[in-house]
Short mmCIF file of C-alpha atoms and ligand atoms in Angstrom, two decimals:
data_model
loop_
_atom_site.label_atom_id
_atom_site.label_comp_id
_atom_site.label_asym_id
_atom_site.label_seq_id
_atom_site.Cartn_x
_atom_site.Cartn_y
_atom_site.Cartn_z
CA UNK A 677 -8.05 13.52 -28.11
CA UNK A 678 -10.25 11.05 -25.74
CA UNK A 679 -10.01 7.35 -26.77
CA UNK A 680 -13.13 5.90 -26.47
CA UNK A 681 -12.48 2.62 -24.79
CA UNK A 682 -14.61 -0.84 -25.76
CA UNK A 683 -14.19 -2.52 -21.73
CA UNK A 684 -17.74 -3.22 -22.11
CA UNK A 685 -19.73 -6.25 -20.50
CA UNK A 686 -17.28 -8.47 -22.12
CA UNK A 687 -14.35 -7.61 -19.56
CA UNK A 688 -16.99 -8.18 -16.19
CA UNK A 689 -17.27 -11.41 -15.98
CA UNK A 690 -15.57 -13.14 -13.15
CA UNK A 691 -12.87 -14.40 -15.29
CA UNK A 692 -10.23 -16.12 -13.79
CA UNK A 693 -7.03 -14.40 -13.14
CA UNK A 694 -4.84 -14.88 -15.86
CA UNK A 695 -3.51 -11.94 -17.95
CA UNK A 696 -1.05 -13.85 -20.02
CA UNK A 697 -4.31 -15.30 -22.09
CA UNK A 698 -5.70 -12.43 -22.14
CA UNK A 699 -7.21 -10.52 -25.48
CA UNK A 700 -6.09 -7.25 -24.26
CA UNK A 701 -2.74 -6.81 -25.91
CA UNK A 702 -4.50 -6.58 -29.36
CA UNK A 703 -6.53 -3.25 -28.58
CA UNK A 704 -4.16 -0.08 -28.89
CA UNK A 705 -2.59 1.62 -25.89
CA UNK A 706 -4.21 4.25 -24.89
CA UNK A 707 -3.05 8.24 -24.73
CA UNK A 708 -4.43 11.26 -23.61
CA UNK A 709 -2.00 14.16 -24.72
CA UNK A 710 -1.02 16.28 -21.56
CA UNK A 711 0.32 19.32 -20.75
CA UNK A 712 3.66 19.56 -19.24
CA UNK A 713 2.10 21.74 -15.85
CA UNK A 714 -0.58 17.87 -15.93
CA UNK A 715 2.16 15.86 -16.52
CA UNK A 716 3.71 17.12 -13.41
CA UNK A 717 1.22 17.23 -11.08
CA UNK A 718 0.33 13.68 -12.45
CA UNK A 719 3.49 12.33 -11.45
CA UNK A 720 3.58 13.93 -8.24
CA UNK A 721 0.70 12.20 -6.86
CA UNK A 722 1.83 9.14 -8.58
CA UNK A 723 5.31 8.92 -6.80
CA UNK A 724 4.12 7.16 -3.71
CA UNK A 725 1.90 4.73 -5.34
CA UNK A 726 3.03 1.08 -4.55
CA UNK A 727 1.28 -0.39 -7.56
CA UNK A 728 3.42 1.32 -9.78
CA UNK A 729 6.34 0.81 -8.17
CA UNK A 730 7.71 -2.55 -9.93
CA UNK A 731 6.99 -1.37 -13.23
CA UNK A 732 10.15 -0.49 -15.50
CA UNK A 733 10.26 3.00 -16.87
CA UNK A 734 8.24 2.23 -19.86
CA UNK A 735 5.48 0.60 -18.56
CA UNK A 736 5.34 3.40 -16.04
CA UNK A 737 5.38 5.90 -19.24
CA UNK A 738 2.61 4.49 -20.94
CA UNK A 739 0.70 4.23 -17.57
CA UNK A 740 0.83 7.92 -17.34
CA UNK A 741 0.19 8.31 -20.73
CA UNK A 742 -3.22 6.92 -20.47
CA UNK A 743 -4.42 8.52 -17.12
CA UNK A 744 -7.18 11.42 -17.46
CA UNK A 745 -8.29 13.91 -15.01
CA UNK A 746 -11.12 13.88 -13.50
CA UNK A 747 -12.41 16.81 -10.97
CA UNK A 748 -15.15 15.86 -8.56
CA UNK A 749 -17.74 17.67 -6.40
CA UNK A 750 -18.33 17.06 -2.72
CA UNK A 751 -20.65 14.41 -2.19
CA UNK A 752 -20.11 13.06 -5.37
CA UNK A 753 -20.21 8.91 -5.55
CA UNK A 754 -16.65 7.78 -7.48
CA UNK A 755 -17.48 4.23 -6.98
CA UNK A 756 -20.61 2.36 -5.79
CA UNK A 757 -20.43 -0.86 -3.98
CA UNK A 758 -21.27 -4.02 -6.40
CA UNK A 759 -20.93 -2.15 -9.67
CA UNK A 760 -18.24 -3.54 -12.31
CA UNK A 761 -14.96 -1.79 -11.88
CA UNK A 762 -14.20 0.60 -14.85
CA UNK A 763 -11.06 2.77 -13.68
CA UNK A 764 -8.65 2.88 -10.93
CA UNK A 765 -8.05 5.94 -9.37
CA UNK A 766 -5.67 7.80 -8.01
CA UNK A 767 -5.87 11.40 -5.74
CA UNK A 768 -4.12 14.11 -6.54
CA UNK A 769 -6.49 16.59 -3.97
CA UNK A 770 -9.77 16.04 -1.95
CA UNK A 771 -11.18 13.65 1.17
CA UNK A 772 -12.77 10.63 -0.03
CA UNK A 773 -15.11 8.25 2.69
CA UNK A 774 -14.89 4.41 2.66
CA UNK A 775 -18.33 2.42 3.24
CA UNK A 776 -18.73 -0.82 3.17
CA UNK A 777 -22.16 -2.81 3.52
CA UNK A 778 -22.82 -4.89 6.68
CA UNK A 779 -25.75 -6.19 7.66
CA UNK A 780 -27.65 -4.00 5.32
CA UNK A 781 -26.41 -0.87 5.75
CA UNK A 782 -23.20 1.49 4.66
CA UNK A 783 -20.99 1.39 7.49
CA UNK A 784 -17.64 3.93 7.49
CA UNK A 785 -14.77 1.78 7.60
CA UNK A 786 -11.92 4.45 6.81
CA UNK A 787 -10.96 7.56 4.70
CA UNK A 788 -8.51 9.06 2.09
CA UNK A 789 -6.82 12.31 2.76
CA UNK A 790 -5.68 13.95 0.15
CA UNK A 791 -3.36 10.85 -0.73
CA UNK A 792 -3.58 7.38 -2.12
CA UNK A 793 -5.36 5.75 -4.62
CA UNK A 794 -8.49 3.15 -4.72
CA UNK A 795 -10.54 0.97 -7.38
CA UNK A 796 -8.33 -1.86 -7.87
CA UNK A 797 -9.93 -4.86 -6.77
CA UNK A 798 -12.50 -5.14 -8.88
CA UNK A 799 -9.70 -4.90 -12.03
CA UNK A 800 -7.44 -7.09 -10.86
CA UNK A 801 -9.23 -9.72 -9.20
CA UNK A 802 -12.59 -9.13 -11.82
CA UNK A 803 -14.98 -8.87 -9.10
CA UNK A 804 -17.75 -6.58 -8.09
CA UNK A 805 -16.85 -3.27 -6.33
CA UNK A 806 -15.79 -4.11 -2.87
CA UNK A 807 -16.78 -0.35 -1.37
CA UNK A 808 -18.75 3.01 -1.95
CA UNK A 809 -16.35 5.58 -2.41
CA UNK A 810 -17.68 9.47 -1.37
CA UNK A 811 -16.25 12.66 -2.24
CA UNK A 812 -16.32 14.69 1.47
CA UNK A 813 -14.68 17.79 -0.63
CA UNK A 814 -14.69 19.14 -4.09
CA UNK A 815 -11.39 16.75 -5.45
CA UNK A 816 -8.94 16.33 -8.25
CA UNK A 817 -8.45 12.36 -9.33
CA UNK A 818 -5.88 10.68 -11.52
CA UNK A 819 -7.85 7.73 -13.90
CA UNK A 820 -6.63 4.94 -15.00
CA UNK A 821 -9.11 2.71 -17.32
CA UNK A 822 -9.27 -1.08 -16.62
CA UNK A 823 -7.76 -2.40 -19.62
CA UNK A 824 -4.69 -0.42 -19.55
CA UNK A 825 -4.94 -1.47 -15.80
CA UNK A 826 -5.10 -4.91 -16.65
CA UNK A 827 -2.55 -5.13 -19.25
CA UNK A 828 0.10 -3.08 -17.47
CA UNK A 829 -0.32 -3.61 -13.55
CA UNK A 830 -2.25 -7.06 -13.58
CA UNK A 831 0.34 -8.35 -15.80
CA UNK A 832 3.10 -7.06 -13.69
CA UNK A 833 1.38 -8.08 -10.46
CA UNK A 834 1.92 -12.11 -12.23
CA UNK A 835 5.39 -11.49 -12.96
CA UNK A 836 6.02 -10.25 -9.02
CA UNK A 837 3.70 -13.31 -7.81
CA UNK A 838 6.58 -15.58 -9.64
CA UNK A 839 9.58 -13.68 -8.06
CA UNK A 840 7.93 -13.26 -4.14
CA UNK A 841 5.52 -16.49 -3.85
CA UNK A 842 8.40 -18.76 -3.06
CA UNK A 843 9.17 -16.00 -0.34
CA UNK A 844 5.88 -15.20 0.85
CA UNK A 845 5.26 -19.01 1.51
CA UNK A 846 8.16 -18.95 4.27
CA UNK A 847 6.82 -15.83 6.17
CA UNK A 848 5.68 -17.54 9.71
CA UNK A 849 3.51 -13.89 10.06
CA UNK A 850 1.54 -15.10 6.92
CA UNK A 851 0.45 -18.72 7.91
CA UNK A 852 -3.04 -17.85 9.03
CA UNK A 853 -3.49 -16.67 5.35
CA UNK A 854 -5.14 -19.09 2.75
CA UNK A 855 -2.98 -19.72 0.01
CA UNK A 856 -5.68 -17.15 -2.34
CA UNK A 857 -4.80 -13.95 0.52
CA UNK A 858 -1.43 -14.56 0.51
CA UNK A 859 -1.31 -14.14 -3.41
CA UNK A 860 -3.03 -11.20 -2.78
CA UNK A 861 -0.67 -9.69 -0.63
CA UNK A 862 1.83 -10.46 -3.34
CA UNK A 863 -0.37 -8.32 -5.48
CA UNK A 864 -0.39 -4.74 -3.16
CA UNK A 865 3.79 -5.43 -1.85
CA UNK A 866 6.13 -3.47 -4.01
CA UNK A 867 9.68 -3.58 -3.32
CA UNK A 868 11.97 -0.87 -1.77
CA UNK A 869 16.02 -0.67 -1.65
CA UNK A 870 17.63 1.71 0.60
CA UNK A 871 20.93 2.23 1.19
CA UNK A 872 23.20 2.14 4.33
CA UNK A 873 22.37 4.16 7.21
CA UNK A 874 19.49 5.04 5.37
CA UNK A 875 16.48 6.26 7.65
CA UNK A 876 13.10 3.77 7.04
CA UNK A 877 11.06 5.25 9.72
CA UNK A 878 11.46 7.66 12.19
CA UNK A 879 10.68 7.67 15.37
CA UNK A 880 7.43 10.18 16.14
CA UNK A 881 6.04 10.43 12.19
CA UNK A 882 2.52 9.27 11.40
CA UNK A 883 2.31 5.81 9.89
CA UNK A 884 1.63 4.67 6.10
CA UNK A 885 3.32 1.61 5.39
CA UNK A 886 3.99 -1.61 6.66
CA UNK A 887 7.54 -3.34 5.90
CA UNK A 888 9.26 -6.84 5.69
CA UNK A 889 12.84 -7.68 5.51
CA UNK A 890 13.66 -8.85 1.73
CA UNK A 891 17.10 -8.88 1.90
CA UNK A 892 20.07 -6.88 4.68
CA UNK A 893 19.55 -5.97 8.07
CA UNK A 894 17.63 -3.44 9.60
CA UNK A 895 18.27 -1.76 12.79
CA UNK A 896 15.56 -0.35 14.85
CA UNK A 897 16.55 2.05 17.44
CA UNK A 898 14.18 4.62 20.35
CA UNK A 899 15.37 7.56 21.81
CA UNK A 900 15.67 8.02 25.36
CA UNK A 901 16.28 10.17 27.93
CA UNK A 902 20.08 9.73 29.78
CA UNK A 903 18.36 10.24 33.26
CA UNK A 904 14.71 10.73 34.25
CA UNK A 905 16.01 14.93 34.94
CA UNK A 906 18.10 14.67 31.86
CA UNK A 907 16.23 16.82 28.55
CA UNK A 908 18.85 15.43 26.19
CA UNK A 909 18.17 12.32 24.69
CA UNK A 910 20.21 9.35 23.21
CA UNK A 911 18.93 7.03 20.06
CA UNK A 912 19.47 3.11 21.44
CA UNK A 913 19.94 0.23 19.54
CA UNK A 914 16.58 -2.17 20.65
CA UNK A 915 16.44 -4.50 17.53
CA UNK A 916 17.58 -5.98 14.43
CA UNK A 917 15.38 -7.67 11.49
CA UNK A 918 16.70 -9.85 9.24
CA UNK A 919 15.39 -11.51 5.82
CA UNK A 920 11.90 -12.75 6.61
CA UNK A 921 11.34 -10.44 9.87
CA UNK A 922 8.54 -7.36 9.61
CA UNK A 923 8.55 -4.14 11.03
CA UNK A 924 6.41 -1.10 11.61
CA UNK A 925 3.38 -2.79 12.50
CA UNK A 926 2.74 -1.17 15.53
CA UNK A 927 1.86 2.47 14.13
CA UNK A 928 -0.68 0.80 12.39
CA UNK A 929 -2.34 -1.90 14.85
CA UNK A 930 -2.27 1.51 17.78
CA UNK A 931 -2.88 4.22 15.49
CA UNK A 932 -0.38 6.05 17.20
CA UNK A 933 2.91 7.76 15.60
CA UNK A 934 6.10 5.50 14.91
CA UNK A 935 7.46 4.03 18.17
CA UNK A 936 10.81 3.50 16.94
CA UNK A 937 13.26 4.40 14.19
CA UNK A 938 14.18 1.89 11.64
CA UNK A 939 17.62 2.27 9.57
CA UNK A 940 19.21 0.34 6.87
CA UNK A 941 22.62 -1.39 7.65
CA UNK A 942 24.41 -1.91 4.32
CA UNK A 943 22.30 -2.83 1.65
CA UNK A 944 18.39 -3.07 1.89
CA UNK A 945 15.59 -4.42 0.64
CA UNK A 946 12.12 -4.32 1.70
CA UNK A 947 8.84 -5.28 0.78
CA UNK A 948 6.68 -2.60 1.18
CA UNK A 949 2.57 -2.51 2.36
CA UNK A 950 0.49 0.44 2.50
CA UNK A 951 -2.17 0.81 5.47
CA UNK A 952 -5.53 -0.09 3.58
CA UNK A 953 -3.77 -3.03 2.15
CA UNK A 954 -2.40 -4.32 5.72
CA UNK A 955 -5.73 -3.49 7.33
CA UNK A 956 -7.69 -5.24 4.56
CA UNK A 957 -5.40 -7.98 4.18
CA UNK A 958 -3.63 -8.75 7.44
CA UNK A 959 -6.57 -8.89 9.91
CA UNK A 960 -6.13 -12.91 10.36
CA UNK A 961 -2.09 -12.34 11.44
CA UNK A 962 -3.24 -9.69 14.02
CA UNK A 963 -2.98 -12.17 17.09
CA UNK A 964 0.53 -13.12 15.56
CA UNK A 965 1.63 -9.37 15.94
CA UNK A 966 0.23 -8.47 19.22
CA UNK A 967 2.20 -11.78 20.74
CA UNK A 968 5.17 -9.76 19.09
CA UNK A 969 4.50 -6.50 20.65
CA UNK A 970 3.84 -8.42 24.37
CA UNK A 971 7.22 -9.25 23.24
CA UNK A 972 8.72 -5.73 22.67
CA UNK A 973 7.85 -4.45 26.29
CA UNK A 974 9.45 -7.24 27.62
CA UNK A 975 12.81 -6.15 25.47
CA UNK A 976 12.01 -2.69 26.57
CA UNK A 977 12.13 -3.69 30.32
CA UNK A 978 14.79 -5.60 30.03
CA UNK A 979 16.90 -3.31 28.19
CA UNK A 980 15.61 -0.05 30.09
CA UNK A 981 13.69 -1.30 32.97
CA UNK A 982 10.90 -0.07 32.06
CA UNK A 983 8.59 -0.06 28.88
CA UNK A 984 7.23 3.19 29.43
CA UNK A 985 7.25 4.50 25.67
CA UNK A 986 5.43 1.38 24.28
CA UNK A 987 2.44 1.66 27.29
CA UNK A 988 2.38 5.22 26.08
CA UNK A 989 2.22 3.92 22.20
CA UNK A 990 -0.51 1.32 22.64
CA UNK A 991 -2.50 3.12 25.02
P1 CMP B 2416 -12.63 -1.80 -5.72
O1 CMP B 2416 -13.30 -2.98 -5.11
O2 CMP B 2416 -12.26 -1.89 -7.15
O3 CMP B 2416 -13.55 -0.52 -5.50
C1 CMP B 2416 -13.71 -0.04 -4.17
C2 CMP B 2416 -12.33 0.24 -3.62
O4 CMP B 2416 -12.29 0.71 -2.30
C3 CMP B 2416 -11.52 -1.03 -3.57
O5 CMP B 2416 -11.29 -1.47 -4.89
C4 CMP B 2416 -10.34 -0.58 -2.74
O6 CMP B 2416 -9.40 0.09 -3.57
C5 CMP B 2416 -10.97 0.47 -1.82
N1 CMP B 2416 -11.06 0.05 -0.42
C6 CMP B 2416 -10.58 0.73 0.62
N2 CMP B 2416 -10.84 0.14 1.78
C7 CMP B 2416 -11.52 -0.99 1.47
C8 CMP B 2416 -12.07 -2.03 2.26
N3 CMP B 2416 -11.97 -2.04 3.59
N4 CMP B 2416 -12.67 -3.05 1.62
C9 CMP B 2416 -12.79 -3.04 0.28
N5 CMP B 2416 -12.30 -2.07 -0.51
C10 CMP B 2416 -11.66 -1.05 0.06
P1 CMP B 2417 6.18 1.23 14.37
O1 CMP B 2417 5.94 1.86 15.70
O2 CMP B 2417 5.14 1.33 13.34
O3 CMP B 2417 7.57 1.75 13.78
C1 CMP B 2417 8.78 1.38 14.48
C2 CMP B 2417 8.84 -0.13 14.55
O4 CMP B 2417 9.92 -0.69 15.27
C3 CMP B 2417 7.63 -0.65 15.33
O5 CMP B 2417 6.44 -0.36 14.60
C4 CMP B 2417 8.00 -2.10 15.47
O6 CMP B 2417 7.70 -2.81 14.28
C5 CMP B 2417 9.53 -2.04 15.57
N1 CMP B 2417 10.02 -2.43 16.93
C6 CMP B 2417 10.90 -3.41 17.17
N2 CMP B 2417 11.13 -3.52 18.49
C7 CMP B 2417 10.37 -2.60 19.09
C8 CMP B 2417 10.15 -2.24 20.45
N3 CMP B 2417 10.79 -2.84 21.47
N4 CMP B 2417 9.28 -1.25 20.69
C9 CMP B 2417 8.63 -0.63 19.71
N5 CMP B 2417 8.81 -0.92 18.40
C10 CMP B 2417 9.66 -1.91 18.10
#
């Protein structure tokens, strides 16, 4: 059985953000029943996203307990630009284009493969939609309707913006942020634990997330040759981050695969970014990060003589 939700006009308004007031909690939760094969496949594609990754297990459960499927046609529009938000959405199958309007006209400013999810700005922050989103194949999405949105994830979002602002405010990568973005990137982090020696990144895969040291060290280490004739190579120790300190960065400002490897060293915690999120967010930090990168061929040459693998990296 569909619910038919009531998020009419009533929820568009550019209310301020504050979901502790809000009138939600009085409508009933939403279900729609689900088979176990949709059940599955729902929480497959849901397993990587970060927004539901601070929720506790029952939060999560009635999350997936409201999504709906929704199958869409090449070409199709999911979201238009400016229109009030109704769902977020998350992709379980298809190519979906980005536009965003400058000066007038659509321009392409990135893409969905087959992964991710999109559609939450405009529910958490109550604003117009910030983007056109295009079906470039026939697709299979995940929905999630903006008052279950806003009761579950908005309200979790302002219990993580009381545990990380303190934090957040002492990150020297963040200062170029107004007070308002750095909230926001409160809003997208979720928070990861690994365990020791486990692997963060390796060295070679493409790129999807951005992290910063919550808690533990992290040791980041590149594999080199022994000689210049020598095939074998050895994994060297180049860095450690510690509370406060970010890595894989650099994947994402070159586009290129992970420079380095990144392991845990005893316990671990990180605060974890996806790539829209850092490229939407982080844009004002970017001179921060490429004085940081100047700064990792320098440890390259000193350390090897050479920073060969990072020229190759950011070419
Ligand atoms: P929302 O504004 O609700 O609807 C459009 C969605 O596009 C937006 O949420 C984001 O999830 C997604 N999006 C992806 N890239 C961008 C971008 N560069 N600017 C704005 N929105 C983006
Ligand atoms: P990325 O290439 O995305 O993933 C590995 C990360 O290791 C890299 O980003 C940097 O954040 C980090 N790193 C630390 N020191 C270096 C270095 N000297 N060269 C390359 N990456 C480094």
């Amino acid at each position: 059985m569909k619910v038919v939700l009531s998020a009419g006009p009533k929820f568009m308004c550019a209310e301020a953000f504050n979901p502790d007031e809000d009138e939600e909690d009085k409508e009933p939760l939403v279900t729609y029943p689900k088979t176990d094969e949709q059940r599955q496949r729902l929480q497959e594609a849901c397993r990587d996203i970060l927004l539901f990754k601070n929720l506790d297990p029952e939060e999560m459960s009635q999350v997936l307990d409201a999504m709906f499927e929704k199958f869409c046609t090449e070409g199709e529009h999911i979201i238009d630009q400016d229109d009030d938000g109704d769902n977020f959405y998350v992709i379980e199958s298809g190519t979906f284009n980005i536009f965003v309007k400058a000066d007038g006209a659509d321009k392409l400013v990135g893409c969905y493969d087959n992964r991710g999810s999109f559609g939450e700005l405009a529910l958490m922050y109550n604003t117009p939609r910030a983007a056109t989103i295009i079906a470039t194949s026939p697709g299979a999405l995940w929905c999630l309707d903006r008052l279950t949105f806003r009761r579950i994830i908005v309200k979790n979002n302002a219990k993580k913006r009381r545990l990380y602002e303190a934090f957040i405010e002492t990150l020297p990568l963040l200062t170029s942020l107004e007070l308002s973005e750095r909230m926001k990137v409160v809003d997208v982090i979720s928070s990861k634990a690994f365990s020791d020696s486990q692997q963060i990144i390796a060295q070679g895969d493409l790129a999807d997330c951005f992290y910063i040291v919550e808690s533990g060290q992290v040791r980041i280490t590149m594999k080199r040759s022994r000689t210049k004739k020598d095939q074998e190579e050895e994994e060297v120790d180049i860095a450690t981050c510690s509370r406060g300190q970010y890595f894989g960065e650099l994947a994402l400002v070159t586009n290129k695969p992970r420079a380095a490897s990144a392991y845990a060293v005893g316990s671990v915690k990180c605060l974890v970014m996806d790539v829209k999120a850092f490229e939407r967010l982080l844009g004002p930090c970017m001179d921060i990060m490429k004085r940081n990168i100047a700064n990792y061929e320098e440890q390259l040459v000193t350390l090897f003589g050479s920073s060969t693998e990072i020229e190759q990296q950011s070419a």
